[in-house]
mmCIF file of C-alpha atoms and ligand atoms in Angstrom:
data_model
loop_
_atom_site.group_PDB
_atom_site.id
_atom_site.type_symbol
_atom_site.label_atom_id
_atom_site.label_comp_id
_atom_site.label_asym_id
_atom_site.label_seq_id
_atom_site.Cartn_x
_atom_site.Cartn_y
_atom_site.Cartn_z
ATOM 1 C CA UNK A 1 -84.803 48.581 -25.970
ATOM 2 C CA UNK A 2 -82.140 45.846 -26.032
ATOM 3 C CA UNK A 3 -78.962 47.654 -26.627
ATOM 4 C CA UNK A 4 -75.918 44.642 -27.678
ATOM 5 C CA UNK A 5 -72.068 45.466 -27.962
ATOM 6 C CA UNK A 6 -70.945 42.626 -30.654
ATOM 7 C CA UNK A 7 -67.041 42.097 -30.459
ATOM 8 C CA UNK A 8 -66.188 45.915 -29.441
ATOM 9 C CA UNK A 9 -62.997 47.139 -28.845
ATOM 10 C CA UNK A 10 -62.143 51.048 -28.827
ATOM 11 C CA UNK A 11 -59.034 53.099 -28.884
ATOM 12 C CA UNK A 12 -58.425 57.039 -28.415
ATOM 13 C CA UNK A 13 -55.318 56.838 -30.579
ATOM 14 C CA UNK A 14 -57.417 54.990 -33.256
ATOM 15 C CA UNK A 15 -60.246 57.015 -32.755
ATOM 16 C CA UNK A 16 -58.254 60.210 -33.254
ATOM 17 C CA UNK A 17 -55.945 58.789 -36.324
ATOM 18 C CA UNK A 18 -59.567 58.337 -38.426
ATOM 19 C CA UNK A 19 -60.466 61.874 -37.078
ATOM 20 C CA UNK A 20 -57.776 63.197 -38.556
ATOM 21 C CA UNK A 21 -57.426 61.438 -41.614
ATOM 22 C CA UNK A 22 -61.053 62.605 -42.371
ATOM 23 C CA UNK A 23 -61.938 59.134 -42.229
ATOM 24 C CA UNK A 24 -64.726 57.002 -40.012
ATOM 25 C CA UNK A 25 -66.402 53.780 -40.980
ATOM 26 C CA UNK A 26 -64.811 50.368 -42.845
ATOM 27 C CA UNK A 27 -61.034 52.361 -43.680
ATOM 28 C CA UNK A 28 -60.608 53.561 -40.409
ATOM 29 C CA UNK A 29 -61.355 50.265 -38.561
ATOM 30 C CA UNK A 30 -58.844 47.889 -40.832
ATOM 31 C CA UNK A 31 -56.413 50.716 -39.983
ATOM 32 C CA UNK A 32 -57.348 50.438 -36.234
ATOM 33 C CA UNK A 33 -57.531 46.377 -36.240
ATOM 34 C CA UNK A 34 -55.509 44.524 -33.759
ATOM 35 C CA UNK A 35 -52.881 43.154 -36.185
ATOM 36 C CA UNK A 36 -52.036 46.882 -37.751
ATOM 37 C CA UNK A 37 -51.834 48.714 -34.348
ATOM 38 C CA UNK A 38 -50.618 46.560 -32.117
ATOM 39 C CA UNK A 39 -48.954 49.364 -29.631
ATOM 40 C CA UNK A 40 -52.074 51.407 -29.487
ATOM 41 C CA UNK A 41 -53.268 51.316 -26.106
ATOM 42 C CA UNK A 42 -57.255 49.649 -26.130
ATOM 43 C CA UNK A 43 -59.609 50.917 -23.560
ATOM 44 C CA UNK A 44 -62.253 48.411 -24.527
ATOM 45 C CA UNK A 45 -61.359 45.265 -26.046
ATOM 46 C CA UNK A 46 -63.312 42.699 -27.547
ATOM 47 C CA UNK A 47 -66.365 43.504 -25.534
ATOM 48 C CA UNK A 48 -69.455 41.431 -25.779
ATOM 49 C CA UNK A 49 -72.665 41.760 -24.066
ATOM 50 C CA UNK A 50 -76.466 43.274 -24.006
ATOM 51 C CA UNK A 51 -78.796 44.703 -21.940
ATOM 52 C CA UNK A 52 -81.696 43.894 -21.796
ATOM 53 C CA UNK A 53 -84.938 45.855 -21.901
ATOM 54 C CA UNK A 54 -86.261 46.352 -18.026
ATOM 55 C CA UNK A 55 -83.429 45.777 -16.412
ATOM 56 C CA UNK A 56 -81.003 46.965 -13.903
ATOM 57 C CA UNK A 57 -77.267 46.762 -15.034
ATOM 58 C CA UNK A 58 -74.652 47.019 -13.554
ATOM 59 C CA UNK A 59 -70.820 48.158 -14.268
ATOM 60 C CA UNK A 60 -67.937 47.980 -12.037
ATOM 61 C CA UNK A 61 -64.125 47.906 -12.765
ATOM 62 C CA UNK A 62 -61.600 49.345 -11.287
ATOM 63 C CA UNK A 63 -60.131 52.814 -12.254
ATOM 64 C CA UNK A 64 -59.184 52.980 -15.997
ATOM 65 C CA UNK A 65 -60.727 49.588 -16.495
ATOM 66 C CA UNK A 66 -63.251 51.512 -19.233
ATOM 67 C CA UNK A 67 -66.265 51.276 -17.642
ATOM 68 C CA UNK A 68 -67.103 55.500 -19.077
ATOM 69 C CA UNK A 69 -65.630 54.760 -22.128
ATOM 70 C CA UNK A 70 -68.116 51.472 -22.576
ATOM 71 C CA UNK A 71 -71.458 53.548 -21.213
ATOM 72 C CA UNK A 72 -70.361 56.056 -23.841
ATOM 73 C CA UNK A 73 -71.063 53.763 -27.031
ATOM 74 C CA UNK A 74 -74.478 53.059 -25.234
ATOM 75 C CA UNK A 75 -76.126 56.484 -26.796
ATOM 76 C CA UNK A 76 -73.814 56.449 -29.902
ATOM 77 C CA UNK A 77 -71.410 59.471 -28.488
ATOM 78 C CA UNK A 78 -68.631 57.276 -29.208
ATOM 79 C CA UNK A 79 -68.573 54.947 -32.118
ATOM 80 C CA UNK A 80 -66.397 51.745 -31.803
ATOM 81 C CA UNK A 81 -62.965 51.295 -33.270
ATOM 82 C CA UNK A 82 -63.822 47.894 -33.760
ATOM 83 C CA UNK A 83 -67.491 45.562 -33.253
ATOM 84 C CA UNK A 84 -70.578 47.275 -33.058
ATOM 85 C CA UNK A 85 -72.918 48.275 -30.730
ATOM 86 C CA UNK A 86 -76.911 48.208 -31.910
ATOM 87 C CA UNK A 87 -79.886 49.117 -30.482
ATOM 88 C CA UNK A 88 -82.999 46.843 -31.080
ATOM 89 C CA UNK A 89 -80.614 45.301 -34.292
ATOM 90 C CA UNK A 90 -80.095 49.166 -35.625
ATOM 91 C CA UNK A 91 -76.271 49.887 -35.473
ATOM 92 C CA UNK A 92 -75.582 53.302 -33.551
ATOM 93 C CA UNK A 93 -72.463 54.082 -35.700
ATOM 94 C CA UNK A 94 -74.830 54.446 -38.714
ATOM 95 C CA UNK A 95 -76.316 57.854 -40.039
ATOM 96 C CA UNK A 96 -79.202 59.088 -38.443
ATOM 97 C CA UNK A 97 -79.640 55.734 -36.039
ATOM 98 C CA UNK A 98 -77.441 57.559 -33.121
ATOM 99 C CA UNK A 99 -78.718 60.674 -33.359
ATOM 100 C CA UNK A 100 -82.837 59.127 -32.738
ATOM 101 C CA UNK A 101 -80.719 56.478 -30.337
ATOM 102 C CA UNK A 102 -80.141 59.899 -28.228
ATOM 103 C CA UNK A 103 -83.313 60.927 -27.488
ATOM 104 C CA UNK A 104 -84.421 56.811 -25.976
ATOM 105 C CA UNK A 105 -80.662 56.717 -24.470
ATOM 106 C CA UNK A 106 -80.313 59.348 -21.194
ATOM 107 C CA UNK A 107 -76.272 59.275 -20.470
ATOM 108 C CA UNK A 108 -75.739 61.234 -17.143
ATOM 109 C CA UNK A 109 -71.963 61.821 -17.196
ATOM 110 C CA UNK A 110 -69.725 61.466 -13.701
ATOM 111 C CA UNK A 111 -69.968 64.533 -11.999
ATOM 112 C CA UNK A 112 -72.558 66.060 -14.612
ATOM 113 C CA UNK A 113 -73.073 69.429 -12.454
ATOM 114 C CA UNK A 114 -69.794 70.606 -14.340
ATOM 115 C CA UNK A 115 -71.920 70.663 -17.121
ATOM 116 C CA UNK A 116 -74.675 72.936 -16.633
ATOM 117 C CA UNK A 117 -74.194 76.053 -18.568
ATOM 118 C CA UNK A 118 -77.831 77.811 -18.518
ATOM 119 C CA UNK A 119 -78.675 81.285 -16.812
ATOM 120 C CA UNK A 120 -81.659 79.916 -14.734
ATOM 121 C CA UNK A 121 -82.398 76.183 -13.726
ATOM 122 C CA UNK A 122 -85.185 76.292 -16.323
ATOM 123 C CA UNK A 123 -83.567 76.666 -19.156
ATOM 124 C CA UNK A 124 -80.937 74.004 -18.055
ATOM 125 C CA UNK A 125 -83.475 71.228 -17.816
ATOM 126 C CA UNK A 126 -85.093 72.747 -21.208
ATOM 127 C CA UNK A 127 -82.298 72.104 -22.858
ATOM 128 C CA UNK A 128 -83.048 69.027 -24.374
ATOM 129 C CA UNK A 129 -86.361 69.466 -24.690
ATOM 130 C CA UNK A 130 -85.917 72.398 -26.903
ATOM 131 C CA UNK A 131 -83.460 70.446 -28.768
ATOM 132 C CA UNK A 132 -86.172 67.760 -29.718
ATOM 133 C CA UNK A 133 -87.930 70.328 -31.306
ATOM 134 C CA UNK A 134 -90.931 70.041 -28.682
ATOM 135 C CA UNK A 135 -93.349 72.886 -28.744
ATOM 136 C CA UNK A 136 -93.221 75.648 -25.529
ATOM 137 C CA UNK A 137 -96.211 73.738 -23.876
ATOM 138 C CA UNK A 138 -94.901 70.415 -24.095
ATOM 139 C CA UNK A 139 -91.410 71.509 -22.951
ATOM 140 C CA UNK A 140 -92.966 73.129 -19.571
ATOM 141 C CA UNK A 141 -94.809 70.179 -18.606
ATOM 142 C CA UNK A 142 -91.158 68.331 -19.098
ATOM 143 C CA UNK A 143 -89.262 70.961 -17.103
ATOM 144 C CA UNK A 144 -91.739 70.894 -14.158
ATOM 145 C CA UNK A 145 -92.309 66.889 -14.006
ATOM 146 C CA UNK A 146 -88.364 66.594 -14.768
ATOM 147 C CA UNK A 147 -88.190 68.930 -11.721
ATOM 148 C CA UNK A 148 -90.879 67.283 -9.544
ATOM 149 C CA UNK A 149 -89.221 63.525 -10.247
ATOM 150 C CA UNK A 150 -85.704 64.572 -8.815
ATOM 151 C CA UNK A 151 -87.437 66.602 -5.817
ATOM 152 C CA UNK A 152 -86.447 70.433 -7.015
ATOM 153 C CA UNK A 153 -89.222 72.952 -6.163
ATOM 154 C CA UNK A 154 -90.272 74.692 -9.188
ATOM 155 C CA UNK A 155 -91.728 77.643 -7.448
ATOM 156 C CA UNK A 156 -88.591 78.260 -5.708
ATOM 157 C CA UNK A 157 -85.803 77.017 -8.050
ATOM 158 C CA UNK A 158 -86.411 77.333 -11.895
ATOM 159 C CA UNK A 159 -85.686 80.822 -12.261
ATOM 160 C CA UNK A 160 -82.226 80.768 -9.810
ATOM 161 C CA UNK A 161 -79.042 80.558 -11.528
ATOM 162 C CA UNK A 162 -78.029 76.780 -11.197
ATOM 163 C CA UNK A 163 -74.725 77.764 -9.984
ATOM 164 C CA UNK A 164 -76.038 79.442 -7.123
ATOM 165 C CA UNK A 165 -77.510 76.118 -6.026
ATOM 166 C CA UNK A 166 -75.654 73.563 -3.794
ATOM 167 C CA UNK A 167 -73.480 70.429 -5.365
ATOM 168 C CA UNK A 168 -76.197 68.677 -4.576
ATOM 169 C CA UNK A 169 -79.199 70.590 -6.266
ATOM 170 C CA UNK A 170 -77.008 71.086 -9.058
ATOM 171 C CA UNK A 171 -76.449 67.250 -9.773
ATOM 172 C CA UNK A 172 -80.478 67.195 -9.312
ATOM 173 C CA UNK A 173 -80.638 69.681 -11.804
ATOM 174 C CA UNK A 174 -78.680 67.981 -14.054
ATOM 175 C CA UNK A 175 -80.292 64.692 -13.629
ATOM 176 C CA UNK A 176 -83.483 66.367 -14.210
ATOM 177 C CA UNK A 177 -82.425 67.773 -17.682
ATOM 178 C CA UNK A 178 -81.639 64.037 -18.649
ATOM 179 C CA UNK A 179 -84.952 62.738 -17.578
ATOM 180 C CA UNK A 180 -87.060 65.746 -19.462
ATOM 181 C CA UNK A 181 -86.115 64.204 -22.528
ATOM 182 C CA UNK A 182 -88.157 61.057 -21.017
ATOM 183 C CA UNK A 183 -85.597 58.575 -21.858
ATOM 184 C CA UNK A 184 -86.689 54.644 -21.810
ATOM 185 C CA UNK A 185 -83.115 53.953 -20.699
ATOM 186 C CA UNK A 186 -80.757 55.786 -18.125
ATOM 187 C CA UNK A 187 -76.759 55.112 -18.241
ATOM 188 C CA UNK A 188 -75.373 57.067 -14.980
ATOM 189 C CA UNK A 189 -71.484 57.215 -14.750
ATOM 190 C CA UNK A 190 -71.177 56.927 -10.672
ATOM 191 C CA UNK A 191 -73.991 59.010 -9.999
ATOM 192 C CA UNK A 192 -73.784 59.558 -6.392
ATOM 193 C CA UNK A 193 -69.812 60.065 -6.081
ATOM 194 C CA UNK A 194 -69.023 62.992 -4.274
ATOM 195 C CA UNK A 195 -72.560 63.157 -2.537
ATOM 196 C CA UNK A 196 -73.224 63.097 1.219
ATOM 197 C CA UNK A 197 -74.420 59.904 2.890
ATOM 198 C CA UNK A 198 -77.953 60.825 3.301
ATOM 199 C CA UNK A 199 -78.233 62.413 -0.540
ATOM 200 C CA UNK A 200 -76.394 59.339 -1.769
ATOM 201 C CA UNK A 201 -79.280 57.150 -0.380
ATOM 202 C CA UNK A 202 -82.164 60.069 -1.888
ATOM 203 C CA UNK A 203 -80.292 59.410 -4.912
ATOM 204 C CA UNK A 204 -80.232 56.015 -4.993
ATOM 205 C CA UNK A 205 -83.774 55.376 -3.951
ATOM 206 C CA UNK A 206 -84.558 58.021 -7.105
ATOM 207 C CA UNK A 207 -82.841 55.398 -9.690
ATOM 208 C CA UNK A 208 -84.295 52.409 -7.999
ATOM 209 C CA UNK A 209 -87.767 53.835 -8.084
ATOM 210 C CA UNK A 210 -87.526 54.830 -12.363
ATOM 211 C CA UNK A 211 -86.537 51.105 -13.040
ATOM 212 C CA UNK A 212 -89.239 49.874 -10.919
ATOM 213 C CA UNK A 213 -91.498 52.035 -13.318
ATOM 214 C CA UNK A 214 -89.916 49.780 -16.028
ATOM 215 C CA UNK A 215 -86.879 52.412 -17.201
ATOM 216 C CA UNK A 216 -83.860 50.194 -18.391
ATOM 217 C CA UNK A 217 -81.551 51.276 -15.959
ATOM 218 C CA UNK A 218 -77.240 51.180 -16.266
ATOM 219 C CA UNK A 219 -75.639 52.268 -13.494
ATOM 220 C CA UNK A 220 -71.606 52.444 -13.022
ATOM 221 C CA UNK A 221 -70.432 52.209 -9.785
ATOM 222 C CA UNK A 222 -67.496 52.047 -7.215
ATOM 223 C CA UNK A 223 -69.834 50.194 -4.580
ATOM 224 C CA UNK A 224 -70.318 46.764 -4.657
ATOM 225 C CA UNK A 225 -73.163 47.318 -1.638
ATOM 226 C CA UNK A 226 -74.696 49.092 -3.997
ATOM 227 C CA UNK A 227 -74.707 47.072 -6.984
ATOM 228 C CA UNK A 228 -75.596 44.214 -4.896
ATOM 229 C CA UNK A 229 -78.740 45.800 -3.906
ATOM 230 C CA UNK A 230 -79.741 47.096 -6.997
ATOM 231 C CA UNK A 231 -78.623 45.214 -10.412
ATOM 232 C CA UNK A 232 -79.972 41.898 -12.007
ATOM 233 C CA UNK A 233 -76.835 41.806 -13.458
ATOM 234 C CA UNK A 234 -72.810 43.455 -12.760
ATOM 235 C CA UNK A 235 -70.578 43.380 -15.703
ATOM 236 C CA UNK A 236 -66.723 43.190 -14.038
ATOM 237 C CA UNK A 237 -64.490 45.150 -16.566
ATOM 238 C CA UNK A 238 -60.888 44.656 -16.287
ATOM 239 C CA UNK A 239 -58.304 46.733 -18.329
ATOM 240 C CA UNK A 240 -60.998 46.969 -21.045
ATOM 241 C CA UNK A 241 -62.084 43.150 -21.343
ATOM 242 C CA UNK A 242 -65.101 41.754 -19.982
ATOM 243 C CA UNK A 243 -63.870 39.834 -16.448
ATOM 244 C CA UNK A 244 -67.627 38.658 -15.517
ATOM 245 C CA UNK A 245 -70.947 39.032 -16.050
ATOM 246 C CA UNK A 246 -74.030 37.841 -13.927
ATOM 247 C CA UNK A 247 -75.703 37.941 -11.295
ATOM 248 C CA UNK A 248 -74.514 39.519 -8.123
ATOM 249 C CA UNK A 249 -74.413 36.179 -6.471
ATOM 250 C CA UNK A 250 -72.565 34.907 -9.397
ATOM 251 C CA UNK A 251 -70.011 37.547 -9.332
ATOM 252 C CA UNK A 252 -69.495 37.871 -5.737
ATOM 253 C CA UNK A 253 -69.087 34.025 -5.292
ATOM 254 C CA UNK A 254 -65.659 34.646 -6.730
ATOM 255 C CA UNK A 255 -63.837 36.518 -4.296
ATOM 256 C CA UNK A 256 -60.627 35.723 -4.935
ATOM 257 C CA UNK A 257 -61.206 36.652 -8.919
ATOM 258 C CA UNK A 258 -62.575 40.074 -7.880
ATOM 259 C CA UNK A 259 -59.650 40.794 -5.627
ATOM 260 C CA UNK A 260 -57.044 40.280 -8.407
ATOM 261 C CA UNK A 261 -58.740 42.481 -10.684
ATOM 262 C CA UNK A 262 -58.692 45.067 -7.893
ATOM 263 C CA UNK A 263 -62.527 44.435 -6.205
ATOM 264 C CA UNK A 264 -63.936 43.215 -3.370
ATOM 265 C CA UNK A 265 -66.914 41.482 -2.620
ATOM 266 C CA UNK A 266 -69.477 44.008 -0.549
ATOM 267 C CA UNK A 267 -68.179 43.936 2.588
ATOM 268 C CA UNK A 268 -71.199 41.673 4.352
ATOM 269 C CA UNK A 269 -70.471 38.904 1.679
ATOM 270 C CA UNK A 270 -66.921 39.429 2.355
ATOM 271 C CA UNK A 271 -67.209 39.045 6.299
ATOM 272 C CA UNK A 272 -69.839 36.111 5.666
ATOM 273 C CA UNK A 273 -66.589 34.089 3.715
ATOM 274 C CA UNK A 274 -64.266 34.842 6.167
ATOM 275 C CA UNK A 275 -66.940 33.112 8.823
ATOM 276 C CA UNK A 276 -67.244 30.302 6.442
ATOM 277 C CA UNK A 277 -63.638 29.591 6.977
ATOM 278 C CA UNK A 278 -64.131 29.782 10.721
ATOM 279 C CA UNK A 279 -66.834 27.269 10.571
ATOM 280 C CA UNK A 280 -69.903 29.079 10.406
ATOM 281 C CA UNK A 281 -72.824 27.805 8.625
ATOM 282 C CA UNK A 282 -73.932 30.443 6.634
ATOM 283 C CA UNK A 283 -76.427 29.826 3.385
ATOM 284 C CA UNK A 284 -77.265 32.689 1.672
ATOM 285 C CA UNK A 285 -76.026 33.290 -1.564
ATOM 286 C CA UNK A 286 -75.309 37.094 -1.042
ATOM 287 C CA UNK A 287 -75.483 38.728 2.414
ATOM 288 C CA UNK A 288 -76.627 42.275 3.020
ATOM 289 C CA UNK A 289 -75.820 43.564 6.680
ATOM 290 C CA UNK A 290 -79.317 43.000 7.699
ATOM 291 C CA UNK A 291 -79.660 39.182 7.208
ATOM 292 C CA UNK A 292 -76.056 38.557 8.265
ATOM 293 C CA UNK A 293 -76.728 39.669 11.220
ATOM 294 C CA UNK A 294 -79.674 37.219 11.843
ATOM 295 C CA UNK A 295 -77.490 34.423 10.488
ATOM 296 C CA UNK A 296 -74.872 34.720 12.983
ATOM 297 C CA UNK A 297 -77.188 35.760 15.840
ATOM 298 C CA UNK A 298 -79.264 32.444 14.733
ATOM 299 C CA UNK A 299 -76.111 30.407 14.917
ATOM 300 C CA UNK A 300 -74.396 31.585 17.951
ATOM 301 C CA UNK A 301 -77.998 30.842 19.762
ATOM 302 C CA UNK A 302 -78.000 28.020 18.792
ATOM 303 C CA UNK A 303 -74.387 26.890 19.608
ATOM 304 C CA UNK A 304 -75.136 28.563 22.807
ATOM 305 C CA UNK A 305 -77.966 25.668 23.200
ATOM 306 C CA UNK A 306 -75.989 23.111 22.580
ATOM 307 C CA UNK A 307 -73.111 23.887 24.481
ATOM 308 C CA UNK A 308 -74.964 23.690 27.465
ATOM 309 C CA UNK A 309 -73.985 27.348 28.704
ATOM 310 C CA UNK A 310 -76.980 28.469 29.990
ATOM 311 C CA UNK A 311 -77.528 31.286 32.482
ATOM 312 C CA UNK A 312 -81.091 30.619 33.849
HETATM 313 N N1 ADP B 1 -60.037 61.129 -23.519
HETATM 314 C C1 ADP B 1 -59.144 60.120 -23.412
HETATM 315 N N2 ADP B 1 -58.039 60.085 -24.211
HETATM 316 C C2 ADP B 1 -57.154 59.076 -24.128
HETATM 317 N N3 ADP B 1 -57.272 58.032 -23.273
HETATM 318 C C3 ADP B 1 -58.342 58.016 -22.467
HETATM 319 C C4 ADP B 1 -59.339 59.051 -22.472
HETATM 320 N N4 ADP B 1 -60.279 58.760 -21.562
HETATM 321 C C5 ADP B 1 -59.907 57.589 -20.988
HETATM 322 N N5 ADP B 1 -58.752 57.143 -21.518
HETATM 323 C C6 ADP B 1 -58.043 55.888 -21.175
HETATM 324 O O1 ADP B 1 -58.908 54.791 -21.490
HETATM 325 C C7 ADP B 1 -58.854 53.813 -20.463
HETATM 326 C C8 ADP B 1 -60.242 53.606 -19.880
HETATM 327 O O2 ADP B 1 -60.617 54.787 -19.207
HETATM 328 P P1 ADP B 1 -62.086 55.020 -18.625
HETATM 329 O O3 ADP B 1 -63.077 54.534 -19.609
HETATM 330 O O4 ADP B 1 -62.176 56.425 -18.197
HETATM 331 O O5 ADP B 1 -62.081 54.024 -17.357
HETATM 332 P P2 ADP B 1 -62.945 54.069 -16.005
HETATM 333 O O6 ADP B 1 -64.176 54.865 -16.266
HETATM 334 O O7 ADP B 1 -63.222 52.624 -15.702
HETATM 335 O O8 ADP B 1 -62.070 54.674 -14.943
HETATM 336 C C9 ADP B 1 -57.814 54.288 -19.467
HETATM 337 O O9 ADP B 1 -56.594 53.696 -19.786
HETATM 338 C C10 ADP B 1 -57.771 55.786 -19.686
HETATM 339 O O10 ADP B 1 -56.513 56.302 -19.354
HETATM 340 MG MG1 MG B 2 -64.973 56.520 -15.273
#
């Protein structure tokens, strides 16, 4: 699915004026337009992009920058205030286009564990299933592969109350009743805040692994390690506007640009500019720790060489 935002800007106050008034659609978006509401404040603002179908995406901003408010036109939650957002050409914000948009889109909210609301872990990741109007069969083959995918035992789990469950079996859980709908793209708002180190990497090896089995994959996040590693692509949000969007060697090349917007580079590529300045020759376009450290180690043999320091 190629899902495009054309021209988007969004505002709560606007959003909640055409609530009230009773009124979506054309009406409610003059009324909303720059010109007529100049004072309302715009969490997204002119926002143009798409992603594209296979890839990894990323989204990083600083806080407030509207990086949830953006992944939550992606499955037609929230309608724009202004623009559109269409999936495959069809626009989300028309009848019966966001609700099928839904079952292709999985959204995994920030801290989605606060969500569960079932009486056993089954019925939790049934959920949506049940919802799509799937027949009993079809739903238990969903719960137990949804299960199996984010590592919960069946045997042991489905019938437990989910909030008996660690923080971290309950954000499995949850994750699990996103994938049994067997979305062809995933949107995760920071999925591994709050985790441990060593679930943060189970995590993040989980997500890598779906888009290497072709899921479209958009992933928010506060690490720009992360990101690095995994996305084709970052989009930089800053105070709703689109900052950058490219590559990760494209957006980390500006350091400087990322810093006044409240970012940093990952911290290898950061430490690899500052030894640029020092001297060092270093040519990779984006440095993880690993191949930094063979840079350096490369270079300071070889000034060693040459400055004739040798101790045998
Ligand atoms: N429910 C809401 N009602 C009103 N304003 C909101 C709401 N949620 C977010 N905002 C505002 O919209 C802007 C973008 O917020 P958000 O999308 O949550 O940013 P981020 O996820 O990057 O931290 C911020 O100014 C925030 O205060
Ligand atoms: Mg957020």
């Amino acid at each position: 699915m190629r899902l495009a935002f054309d021209d988007v800007s969004y505002s709560y106050d606007g959003a909640k004026a055409a609530e009230k008034k009773g009124r979506r659609g054309k009406g409610a978006q003059r009324e909303a337009a720059w010109g007529n509401a100049p004072d309302a404040a715009w969490a997204l603002r002119n926002v143009t992009f798409a992603v594209e179908p296979g890839e990894f995406f990323g989204v990083a901003g600083h806080t407030g920058s509207g990086k949830s408010t953006l992944i939550q036109h992606m499955n037609g939650l929230v309608h724009p205030t202004c623009g559109r957002v269409t999936a495959d050409g069809e626009d989300l914000a028309e009848k019966g286009v966001g609700a099928r948009v839904r079952q292709r889109v999985g959204l995994v909210f920030q801290y989605p564990e606060n969500q569960l609301f079932a009486a056993t872990v089954y019925d939790d990741v049934a959920f949506g299933p049940r919802n799509m109007k799937l027949g009993a069969d079809e739903v238990d083959r969903r719960v137990r592969e949804a299960m199996a995918l984010v590592g919960l035992s069946f045997d042991d789990l489905a019938e437990r109350s989910p909030f008996d469950l660690s923080g971290g079996q309950q954000r499995r859980v949850a994750f699990a009743g996103v994938l049994a709908m067997e979305p062809e793209m995933l949107v995760l708002d920071e999925p591994v805040a709050g985790l441990d180190p060593l679930s943060r990497t189970d995590f993040l090896a989980l997500i890598a692994s779906f888009h290497t089995r072709g899921m479209t994959v958009v992933m928010v996040s506060h690490s720009m390690e992360d990101l690095a590693a995994l996305a084709d692509r970052i989009l930089v949000l800053s105070e709703g506007r689109v900052f950058a969007l490219g590559t990760p060697e494209e957006v980390f090349a500006d350091g400087a640009g990322l810093r006044s917007v409240g970012l940093g580079a990952p911290a290898p590529e950061a430490f690899a500019a500052s030894l640029r300045e020092a001297g060092f020759s270093l040519p990779a376009a984006l440095y993880d720790e690993a191949t930094l450290a063979a840079d350096i180690a490369a270079q300071l043999g070889a000034a060693g060489e040459q400055g004739g320091e040798g101790r045998g």
